[in-house]
Short mmCIF file of C-alpha atoms and ligand atoms in Angstrom, two decimals:
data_model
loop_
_atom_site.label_atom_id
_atom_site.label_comp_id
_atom_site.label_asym_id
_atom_site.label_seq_id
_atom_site.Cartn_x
_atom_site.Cartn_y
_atom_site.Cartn_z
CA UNK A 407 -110.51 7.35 -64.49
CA UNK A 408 -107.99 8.98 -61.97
CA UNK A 409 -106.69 12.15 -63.03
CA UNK A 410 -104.22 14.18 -61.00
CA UNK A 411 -102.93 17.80 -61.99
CA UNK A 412 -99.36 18.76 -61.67
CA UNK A 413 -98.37 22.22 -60.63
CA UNK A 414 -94.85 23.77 -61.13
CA UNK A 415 -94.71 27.21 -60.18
CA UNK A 416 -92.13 29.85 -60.50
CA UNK A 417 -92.29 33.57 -59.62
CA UNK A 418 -93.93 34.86 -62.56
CA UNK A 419 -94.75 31.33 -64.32
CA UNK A 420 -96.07 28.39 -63.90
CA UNK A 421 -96.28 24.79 -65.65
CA UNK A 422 -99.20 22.05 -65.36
CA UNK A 423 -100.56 18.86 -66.45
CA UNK A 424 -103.43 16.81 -66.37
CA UNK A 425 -102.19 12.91 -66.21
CA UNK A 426 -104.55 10.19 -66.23
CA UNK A 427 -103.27 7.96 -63.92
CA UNK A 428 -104.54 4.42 -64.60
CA UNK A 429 -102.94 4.33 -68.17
CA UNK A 430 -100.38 7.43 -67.30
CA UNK A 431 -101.53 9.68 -70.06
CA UNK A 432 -100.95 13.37 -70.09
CA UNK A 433 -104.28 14.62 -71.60
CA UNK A 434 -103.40 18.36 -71.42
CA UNK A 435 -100.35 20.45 -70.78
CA UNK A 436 -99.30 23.99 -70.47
CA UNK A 437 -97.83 26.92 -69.33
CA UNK A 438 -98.54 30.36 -68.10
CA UNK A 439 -95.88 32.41 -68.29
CA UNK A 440 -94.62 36.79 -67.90
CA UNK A 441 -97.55 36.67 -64.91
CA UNK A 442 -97.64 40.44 -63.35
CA UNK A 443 -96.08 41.57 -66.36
CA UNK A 444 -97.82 43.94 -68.82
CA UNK A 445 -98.47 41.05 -71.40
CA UNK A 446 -98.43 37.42 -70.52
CA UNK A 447 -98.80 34.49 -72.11
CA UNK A 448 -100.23 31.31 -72.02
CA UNK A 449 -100.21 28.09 -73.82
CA UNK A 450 -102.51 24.98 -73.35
CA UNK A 451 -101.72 21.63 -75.90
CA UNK A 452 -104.40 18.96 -75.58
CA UNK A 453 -104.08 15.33 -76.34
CA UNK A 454 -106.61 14.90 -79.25
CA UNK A 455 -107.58 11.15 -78.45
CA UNK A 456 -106.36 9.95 -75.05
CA UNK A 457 -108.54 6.91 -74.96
CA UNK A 458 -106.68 5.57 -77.86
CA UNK A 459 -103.28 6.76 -76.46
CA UNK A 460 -102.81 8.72 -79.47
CA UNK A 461 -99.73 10.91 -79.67
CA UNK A 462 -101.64 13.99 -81.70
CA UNK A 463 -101.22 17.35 -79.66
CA UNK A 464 -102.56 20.34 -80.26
CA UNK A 465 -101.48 23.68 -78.76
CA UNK A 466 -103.69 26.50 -78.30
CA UNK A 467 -101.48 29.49 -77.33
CA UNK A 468 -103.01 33.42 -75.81
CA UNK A 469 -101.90 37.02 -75.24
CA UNK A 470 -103.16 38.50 -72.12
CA UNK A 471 -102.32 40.38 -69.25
CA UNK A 472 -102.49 38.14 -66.42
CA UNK A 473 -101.85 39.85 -63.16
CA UNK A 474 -100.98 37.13 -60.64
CA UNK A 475 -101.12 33.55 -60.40
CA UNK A 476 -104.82 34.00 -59.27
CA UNK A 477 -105.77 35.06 -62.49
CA UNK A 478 -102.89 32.66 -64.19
CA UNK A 479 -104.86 29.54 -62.61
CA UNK A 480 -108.57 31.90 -64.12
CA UNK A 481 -106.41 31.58 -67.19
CA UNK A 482 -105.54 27.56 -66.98
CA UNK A 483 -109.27 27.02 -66.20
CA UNK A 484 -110.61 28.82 -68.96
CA UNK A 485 -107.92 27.48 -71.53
CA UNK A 486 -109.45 23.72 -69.76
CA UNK A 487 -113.25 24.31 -70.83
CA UNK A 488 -112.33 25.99 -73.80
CA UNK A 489 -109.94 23.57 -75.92
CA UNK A 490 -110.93 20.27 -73.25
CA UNK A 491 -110.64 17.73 -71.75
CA UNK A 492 -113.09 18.33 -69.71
CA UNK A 493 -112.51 19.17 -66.07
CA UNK A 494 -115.58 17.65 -64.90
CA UNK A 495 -115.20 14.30 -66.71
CA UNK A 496 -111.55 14.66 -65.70
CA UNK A 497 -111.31 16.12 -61.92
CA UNK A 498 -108.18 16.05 -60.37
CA UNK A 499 -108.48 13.67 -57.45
CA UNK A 500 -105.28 15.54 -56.22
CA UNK A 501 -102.66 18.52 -57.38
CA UNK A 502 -99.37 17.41 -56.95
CA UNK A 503 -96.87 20.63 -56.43
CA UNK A 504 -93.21 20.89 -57.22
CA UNK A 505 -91.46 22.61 -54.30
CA UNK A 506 -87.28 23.00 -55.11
CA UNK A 507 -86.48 23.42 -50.85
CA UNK A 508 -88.04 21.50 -48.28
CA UNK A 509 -84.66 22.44 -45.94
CA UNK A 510 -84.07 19.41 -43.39
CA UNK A 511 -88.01 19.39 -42.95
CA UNK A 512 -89.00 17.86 -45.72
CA UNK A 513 -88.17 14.37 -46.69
CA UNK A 514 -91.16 12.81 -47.88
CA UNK A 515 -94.05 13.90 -49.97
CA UNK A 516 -96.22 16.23 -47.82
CA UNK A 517 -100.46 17.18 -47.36
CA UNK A 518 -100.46 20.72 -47.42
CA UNK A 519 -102.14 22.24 -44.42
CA UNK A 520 -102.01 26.00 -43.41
CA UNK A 521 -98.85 25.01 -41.24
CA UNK A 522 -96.76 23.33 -44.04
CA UNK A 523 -97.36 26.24 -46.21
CA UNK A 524 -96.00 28.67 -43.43
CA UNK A 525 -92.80 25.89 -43.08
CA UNK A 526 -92.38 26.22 -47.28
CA UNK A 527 -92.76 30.11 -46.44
CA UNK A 528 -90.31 29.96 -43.97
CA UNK A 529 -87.48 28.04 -46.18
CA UNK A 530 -87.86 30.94 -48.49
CA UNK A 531 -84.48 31.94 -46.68
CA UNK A 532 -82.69 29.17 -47.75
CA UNK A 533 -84.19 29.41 -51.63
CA UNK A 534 -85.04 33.32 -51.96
CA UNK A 535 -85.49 32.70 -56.05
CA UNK A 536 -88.10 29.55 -55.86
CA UNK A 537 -90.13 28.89 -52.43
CA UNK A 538 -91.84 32.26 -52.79
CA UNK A 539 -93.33 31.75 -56.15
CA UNK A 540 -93.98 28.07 -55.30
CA UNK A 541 -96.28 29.31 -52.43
CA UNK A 542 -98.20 32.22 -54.91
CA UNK A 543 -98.91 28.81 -56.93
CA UNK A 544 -99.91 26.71 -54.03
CA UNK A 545 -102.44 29.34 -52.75
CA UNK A 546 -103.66 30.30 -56.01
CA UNK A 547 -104.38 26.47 -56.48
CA UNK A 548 -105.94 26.05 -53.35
CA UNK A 549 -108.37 28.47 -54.28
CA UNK A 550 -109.02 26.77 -57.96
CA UNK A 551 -109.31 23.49 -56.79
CA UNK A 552 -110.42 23.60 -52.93
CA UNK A 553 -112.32 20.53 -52.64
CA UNK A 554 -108.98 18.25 -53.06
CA UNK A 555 -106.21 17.44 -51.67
CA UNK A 556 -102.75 19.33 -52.67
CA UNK A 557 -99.08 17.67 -52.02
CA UNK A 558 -96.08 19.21 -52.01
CA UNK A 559 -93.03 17.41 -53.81
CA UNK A 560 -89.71 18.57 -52.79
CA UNK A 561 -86.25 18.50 -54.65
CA UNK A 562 -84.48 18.19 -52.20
CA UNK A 563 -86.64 15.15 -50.31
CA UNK A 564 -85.14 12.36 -52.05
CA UNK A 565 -80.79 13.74 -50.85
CA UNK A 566 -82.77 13.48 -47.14
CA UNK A 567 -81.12 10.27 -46.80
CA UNK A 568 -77.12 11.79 -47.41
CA UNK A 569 -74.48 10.56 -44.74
CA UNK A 570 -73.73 13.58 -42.07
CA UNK A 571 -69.81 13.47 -43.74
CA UNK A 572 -71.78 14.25 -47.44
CA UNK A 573 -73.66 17.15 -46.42
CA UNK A 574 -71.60 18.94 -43.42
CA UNK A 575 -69.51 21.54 -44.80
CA UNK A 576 -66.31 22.13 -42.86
CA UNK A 577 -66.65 25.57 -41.67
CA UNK A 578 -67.58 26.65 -37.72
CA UNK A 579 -70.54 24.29 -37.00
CA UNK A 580 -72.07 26.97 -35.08
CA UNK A 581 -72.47 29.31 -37.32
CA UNK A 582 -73.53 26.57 -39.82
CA UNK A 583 -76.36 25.16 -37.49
CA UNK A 584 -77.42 28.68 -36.62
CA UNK A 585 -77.82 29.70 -40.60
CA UNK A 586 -79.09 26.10 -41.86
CA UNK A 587 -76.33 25.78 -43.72
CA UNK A 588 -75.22 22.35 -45.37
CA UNK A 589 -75.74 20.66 -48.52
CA UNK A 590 -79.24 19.47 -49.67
CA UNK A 591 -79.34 18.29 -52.79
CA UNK A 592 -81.64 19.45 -55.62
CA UNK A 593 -83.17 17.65 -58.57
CA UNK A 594 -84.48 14.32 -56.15
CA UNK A 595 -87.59 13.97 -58.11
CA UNK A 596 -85.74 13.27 -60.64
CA UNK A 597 -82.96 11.17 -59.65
CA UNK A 598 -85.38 9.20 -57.51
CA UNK A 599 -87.61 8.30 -61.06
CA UNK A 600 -84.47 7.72 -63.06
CA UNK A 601 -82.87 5.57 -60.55
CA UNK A 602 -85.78 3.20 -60.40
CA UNK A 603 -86.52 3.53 -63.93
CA UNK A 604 -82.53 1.65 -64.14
CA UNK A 605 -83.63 -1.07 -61.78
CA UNK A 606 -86.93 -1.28 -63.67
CA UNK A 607 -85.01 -1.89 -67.02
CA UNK A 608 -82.66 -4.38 -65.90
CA UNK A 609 -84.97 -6.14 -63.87
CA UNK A 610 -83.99 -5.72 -60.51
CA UNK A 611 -84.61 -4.42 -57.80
CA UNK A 612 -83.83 -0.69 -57.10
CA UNK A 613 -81.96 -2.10 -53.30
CA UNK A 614 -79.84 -4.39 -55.14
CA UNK A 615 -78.02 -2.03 -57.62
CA UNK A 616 -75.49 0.92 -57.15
CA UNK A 617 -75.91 3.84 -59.33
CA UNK A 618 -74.77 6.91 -60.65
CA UNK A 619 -77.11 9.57 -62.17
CA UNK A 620 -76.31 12.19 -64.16
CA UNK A 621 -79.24 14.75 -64.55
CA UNK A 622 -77.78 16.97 -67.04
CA UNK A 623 -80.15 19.42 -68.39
CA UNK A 624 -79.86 23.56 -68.52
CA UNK A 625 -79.00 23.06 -64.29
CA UNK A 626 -77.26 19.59 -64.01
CA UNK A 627 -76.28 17.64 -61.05
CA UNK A 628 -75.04 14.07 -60.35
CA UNK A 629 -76.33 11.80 -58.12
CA UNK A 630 -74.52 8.64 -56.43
CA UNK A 631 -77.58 5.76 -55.45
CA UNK A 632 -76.78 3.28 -53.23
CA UNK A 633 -80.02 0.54 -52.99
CA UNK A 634 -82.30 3.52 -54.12
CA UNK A 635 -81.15 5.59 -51.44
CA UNK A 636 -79.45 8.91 -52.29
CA UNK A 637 -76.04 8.84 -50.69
CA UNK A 638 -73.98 12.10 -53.06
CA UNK A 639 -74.85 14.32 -54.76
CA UNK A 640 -73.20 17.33 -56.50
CA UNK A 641 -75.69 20.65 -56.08
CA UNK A 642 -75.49 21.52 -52.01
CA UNK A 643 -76.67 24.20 -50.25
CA UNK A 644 -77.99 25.83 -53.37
CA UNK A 645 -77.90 24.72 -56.61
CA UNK A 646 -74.93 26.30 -58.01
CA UNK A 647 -72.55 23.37 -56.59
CA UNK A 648 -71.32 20.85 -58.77
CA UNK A 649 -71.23 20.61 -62.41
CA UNK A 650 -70.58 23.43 -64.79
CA UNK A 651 -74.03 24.68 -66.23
CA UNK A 652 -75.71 26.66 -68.74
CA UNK A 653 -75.05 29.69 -67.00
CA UNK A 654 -74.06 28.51 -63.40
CA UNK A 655 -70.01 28.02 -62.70
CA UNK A 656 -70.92 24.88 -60.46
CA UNK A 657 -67.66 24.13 -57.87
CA UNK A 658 -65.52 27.05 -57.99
CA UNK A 659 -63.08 28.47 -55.15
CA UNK A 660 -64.81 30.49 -52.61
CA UNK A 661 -61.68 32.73 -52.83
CA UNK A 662 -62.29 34.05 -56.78
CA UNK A 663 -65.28 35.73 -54.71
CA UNK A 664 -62.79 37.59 -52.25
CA UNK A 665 -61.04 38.73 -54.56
CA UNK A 666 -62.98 39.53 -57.14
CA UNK A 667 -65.02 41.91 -54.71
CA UNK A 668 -61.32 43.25 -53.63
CA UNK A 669 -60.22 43.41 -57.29
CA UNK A 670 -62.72 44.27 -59.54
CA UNK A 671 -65.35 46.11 -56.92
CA UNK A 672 -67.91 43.30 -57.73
CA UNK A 673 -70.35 43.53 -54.73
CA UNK A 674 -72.78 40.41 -53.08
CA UNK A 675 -75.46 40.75 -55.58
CA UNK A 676 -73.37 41.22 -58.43
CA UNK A 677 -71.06 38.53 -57.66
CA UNK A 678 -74.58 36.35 -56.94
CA UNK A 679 -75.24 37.73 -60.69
CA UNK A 680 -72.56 36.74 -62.33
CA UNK A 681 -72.17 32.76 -60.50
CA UNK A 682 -75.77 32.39 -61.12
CA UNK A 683 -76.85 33.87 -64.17
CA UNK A 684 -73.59 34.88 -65.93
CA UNK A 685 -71.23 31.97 -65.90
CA UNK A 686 -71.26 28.33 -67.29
CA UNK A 687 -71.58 27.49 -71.01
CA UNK A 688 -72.76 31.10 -71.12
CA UNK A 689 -69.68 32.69 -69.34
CA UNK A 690 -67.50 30.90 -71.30
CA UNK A 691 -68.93 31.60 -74.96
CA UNK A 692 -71.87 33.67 -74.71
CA UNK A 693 -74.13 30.81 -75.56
CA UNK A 694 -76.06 29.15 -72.80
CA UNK A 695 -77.29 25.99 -74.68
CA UNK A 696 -74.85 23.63 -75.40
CA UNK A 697 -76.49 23.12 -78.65
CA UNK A 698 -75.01 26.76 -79.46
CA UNK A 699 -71.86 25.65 -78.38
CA UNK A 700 -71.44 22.38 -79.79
CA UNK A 701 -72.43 24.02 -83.41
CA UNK A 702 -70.15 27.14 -82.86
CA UNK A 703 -67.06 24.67 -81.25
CA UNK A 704 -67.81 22.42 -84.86
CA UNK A 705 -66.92 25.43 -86.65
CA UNK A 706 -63.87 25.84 -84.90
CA UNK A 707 -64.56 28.47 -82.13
CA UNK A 708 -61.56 28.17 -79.95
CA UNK A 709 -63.64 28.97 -76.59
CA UNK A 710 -66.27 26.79 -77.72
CA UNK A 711 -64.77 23.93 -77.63
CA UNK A 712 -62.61 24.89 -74.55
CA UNK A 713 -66.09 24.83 -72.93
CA UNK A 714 -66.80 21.62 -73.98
CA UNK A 715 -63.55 20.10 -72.46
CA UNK A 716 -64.11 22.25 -69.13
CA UNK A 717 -67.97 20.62 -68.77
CA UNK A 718 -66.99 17.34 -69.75
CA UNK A 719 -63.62 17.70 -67.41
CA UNK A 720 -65.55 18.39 -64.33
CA UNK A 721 -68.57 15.43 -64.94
CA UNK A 722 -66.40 13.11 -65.80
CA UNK A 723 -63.99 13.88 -61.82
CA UNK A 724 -68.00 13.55 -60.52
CA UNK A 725 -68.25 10.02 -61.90
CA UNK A 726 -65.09 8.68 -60.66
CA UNK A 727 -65.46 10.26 -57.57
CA UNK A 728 -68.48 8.83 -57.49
CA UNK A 729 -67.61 5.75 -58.15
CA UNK A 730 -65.15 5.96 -55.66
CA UNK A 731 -67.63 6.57 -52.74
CA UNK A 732 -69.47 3.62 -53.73
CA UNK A 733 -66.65 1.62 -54.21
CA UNK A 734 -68.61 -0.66 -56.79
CA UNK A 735 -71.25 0.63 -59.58
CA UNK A 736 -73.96 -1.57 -61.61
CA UNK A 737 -75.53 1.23 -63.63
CA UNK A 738 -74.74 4.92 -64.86
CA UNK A 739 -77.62 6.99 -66.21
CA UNK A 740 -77.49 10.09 -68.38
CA UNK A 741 -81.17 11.92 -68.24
CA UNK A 742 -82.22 15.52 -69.25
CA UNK A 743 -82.06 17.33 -71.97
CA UNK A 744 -78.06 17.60 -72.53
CA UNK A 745 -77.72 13.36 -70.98
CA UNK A 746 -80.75 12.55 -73.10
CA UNK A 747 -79.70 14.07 -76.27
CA UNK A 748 -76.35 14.71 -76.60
CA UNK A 749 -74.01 11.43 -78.11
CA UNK A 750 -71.11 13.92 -77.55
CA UNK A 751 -70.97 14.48 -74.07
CA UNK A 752 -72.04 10.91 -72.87
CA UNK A 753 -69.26 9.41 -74.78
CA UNK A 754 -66.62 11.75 -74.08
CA UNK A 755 -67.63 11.87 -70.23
CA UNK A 756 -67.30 7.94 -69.93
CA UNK A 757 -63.93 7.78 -72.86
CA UNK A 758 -61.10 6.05 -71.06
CA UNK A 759 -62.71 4.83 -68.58
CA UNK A 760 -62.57 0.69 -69.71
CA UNK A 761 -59.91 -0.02 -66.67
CA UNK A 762 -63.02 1.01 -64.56
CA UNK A 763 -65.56 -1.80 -66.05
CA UNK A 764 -67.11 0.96 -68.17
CA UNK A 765 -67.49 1.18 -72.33
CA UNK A 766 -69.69 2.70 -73.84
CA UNK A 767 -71.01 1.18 -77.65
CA UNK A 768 -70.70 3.84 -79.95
CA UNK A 769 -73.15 2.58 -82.46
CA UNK A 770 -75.80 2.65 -79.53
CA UNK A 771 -74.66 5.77 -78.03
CA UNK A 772 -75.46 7.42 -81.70
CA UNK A 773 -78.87 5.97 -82.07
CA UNK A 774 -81.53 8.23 -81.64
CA UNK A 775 -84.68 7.37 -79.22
CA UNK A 776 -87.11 8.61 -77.41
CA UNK A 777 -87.51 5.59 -74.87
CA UNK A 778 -84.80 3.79 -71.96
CA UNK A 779 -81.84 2.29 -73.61
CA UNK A 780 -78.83 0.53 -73.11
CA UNK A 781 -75.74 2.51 -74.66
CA UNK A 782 -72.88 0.43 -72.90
CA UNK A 783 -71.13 -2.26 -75.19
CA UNK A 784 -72.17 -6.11 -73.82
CA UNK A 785 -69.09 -6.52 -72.67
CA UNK A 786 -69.24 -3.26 -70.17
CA UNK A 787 -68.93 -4.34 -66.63
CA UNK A 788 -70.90 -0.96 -65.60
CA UNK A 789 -74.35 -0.57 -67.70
CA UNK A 790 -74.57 2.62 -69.05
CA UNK A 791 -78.24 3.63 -69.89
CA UNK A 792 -80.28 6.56 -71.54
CA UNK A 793 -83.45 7.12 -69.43
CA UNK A 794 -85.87 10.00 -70.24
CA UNK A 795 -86.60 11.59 -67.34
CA UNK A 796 -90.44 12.37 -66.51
CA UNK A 797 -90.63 14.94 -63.18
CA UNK A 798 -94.18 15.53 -63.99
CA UNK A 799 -95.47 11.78 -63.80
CA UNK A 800 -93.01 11.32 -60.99
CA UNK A 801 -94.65 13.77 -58.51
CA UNK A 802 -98.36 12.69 -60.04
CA UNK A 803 -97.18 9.04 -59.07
CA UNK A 804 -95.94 10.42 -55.35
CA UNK A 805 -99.16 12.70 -54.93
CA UNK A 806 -101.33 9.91 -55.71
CA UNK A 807 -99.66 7.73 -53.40
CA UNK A 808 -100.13 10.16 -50.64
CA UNK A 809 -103.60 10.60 -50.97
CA UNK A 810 -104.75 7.55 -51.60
P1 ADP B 933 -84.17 22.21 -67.83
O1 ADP B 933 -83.01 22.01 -66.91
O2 ADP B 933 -84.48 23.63 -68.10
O3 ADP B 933 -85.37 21.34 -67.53
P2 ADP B 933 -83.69 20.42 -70.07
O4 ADP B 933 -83.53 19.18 -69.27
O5 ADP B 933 -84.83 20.51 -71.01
O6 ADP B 933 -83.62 21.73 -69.22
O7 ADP B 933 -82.33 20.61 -70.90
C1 ADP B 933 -82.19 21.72 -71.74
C2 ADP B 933 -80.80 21.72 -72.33
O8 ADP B 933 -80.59 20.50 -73.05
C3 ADP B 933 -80.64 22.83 -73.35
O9 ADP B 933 -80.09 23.95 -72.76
C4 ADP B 933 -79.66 22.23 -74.35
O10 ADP B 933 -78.38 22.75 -74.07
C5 ADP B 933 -79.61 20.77 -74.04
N1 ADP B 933 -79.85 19.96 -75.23
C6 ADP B 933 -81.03 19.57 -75.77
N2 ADP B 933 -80.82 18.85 -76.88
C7 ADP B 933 -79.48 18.77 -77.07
C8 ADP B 933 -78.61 18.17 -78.05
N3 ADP B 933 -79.09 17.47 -79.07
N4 ADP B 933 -77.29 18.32 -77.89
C9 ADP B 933 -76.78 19.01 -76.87
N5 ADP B 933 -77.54 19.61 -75.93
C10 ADP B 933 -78.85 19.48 -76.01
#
């Protein structure tokens, strides 16, 4: 058996899992969560019979101060030879780490030494909010498991391959090359999986097919693929770009900033605030999960379903603009938890849109599943597909790769 462990850290959290590689099982999952708070938590759910691919969890959760990721990983270790499977009969051959920036570095799955962990430490400029508790999680690891090797995934490897004219913004290229800054791209793991989870499905192969995916989950971002190669993509230097969000605005005009700091007195860290935390679904109604929404908007809240027309407004100008750059398109994928879930917003992203080669069957489009499915009507020119995304199996597929 080949097991690898899958590490996604945040500042004061982090999520694992243990996945068997040979039959791609997750035998345990978890989370440790509120670390360096006065309480934290964790939870741990095992797979009761792996070796018969059983689908029985069972989660174990705890109530503990835990005061940094140290003791978080003390905590995942314990929760491992309390409640299984074992981590002898199971060791990790590798840890696979999410990391959301790997700048212009970064554009492949990476070994970490001592020297990539100062680059990762370094690119905390560019992504103040994730790098730094991605590194407390990658040293804290280290230390846990110090005999293997560790790789770092990065969200933003898989845009590496966007044209110059996609990721230059037009301001003075000096002060842009000085300051790093230019689009990137986030959610790559996951675009990368989902795109060749659409090739898998029809059949063919990932460098014969154009693409669109649309990761929509509580972030969300949109992702032109042309012959598996990233070549758009709507989150860019950071990832507030792009679509509206649970509580992100997406694309807005850099001039509501001006003049909202001239107007209303907002200042850089309030106006971060409010763009980041304070806008999106949540801005707009006070809820920041569209399931809120939809239910409030059904029960004819007048904001609510303004909301609804505002996301589906601006995904819908991403597809065709999309669609535009790659002047032909074979497949569009919803993933995440609003594209996976959500019969609403897939149809009414892709309504009106039969002049383009794309129709969507609404008797498909309703069905409920948990596997890749085909929601487009035979007769659609463009396939439209439902693909779960999995950005845990994807990086323990890319880690094992690297080390092996
Ligand atoms: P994250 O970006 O945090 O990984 P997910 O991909 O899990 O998030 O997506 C979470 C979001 O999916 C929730 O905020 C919720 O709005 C949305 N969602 C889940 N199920 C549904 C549903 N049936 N209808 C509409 N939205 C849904």
């Amino acid at each position: 058996m080949t097991a690898v462990l899958v590490v996604n850290s945040g500042s004061s959290s982090f999520k694992y899992q243990l996945i068997e590689m040979d039959t791609e099982t997750t035998l345990a999952s978890g989370l440790v969560e509120r670390i360096g708070e006065l309480m934290g938590t964790s939870s741990h759910t095992v797979l009761e019979t792996p070796i018969t691919q059983a689908t029985e969890t069972v989660t174990v959760e705890r109530e503990l101060p835990i005061a940094d990721h140290t003791a978080g990983f003390a905590v995942m270790l314990e929760a491992f030879r309390t409640h299984g499977p074992s981590l002898e009969a199971h060791a990790p051959v590798a840890v696979g780490h999410r990391v959301v920036h790997g700048g212009a570095r970064f554009h492949e799955p990476t070994v970490i030494t001592e020297s990539v962990e100062r680059d990762i430490d370094e690119l905390s400029a560019l992504a103040p909010l994730h790098n730094p508790g991605a590194l407390q999680g990658i040293t804290a690891a280290i230390a846990a498991f110090s005999a293997v090797p560790h790789v770092a995934i990065f969200d933003t490897a898989f845009h590496q391959t966007l044209p110059p004219e996609a990721f230059t913004y037009a301001i003075n290229a000096d002060l842009a090359e000085r300051f790093r800054v230019r689009r990137y791209g986030f959610h790559g793991t996951s675009h990368g999986f989902v795109s060749r989870a659409g090739a898998d499905f029809l059949g063919q192969p990932v460098d014969a097919l154009n693409q669109i995916v649309l990761h929509l989950g509580n972030g969300g971002s949109v992702c032109a693929v042309r012959a598996g190669q990233s070549v758009e993509t709507s989150m860019g230097m950071t990832p507030l770009e792009g679509l509206v969000m649970g509580t992100r605005s997406g694309d807005i005009d850099p001039g509501v900033l001006f003049h909202l700091h001239r107007r209303a007195g907002l200042d850089i860290d309030d106006l971060d605030q409010l763009l980041n935390r304070g806008s999106g679904l949540l801005g707009l109604t006070g809820h920041g999960d569209l399931r809120d929404v939809i239910t409030a908007a059904d029960s004819g809240d007048g904001p609510s379903q303004l909301a609804i027309d505002v996301y589906v407004h601006r995904l819908k100008g991403y597809v065709g603009s999309y669609y535009a750059q790659l002047g032909q398109v074979d497949v569009i994928s919803f993933t995440a938890g609003v594209g996976e879930n959500s019969a609403l917003v897939r149809a009414r992203a892709l309504e009106g849109l039969e002049a383009l080669g794309i129709r969507i069957d609404p008797e498909r489009n309703e069905a409920k599943s948990r596997v890749a499915r085909r929601i487009s009507a035979d007769d659609s020119a463009v396939t439209v597909l439902v693909i779960p995304t999995n950005e845990e199996l994807e990086i323990a597929r890319q880690t094992l790769a690297t080390v092996l």
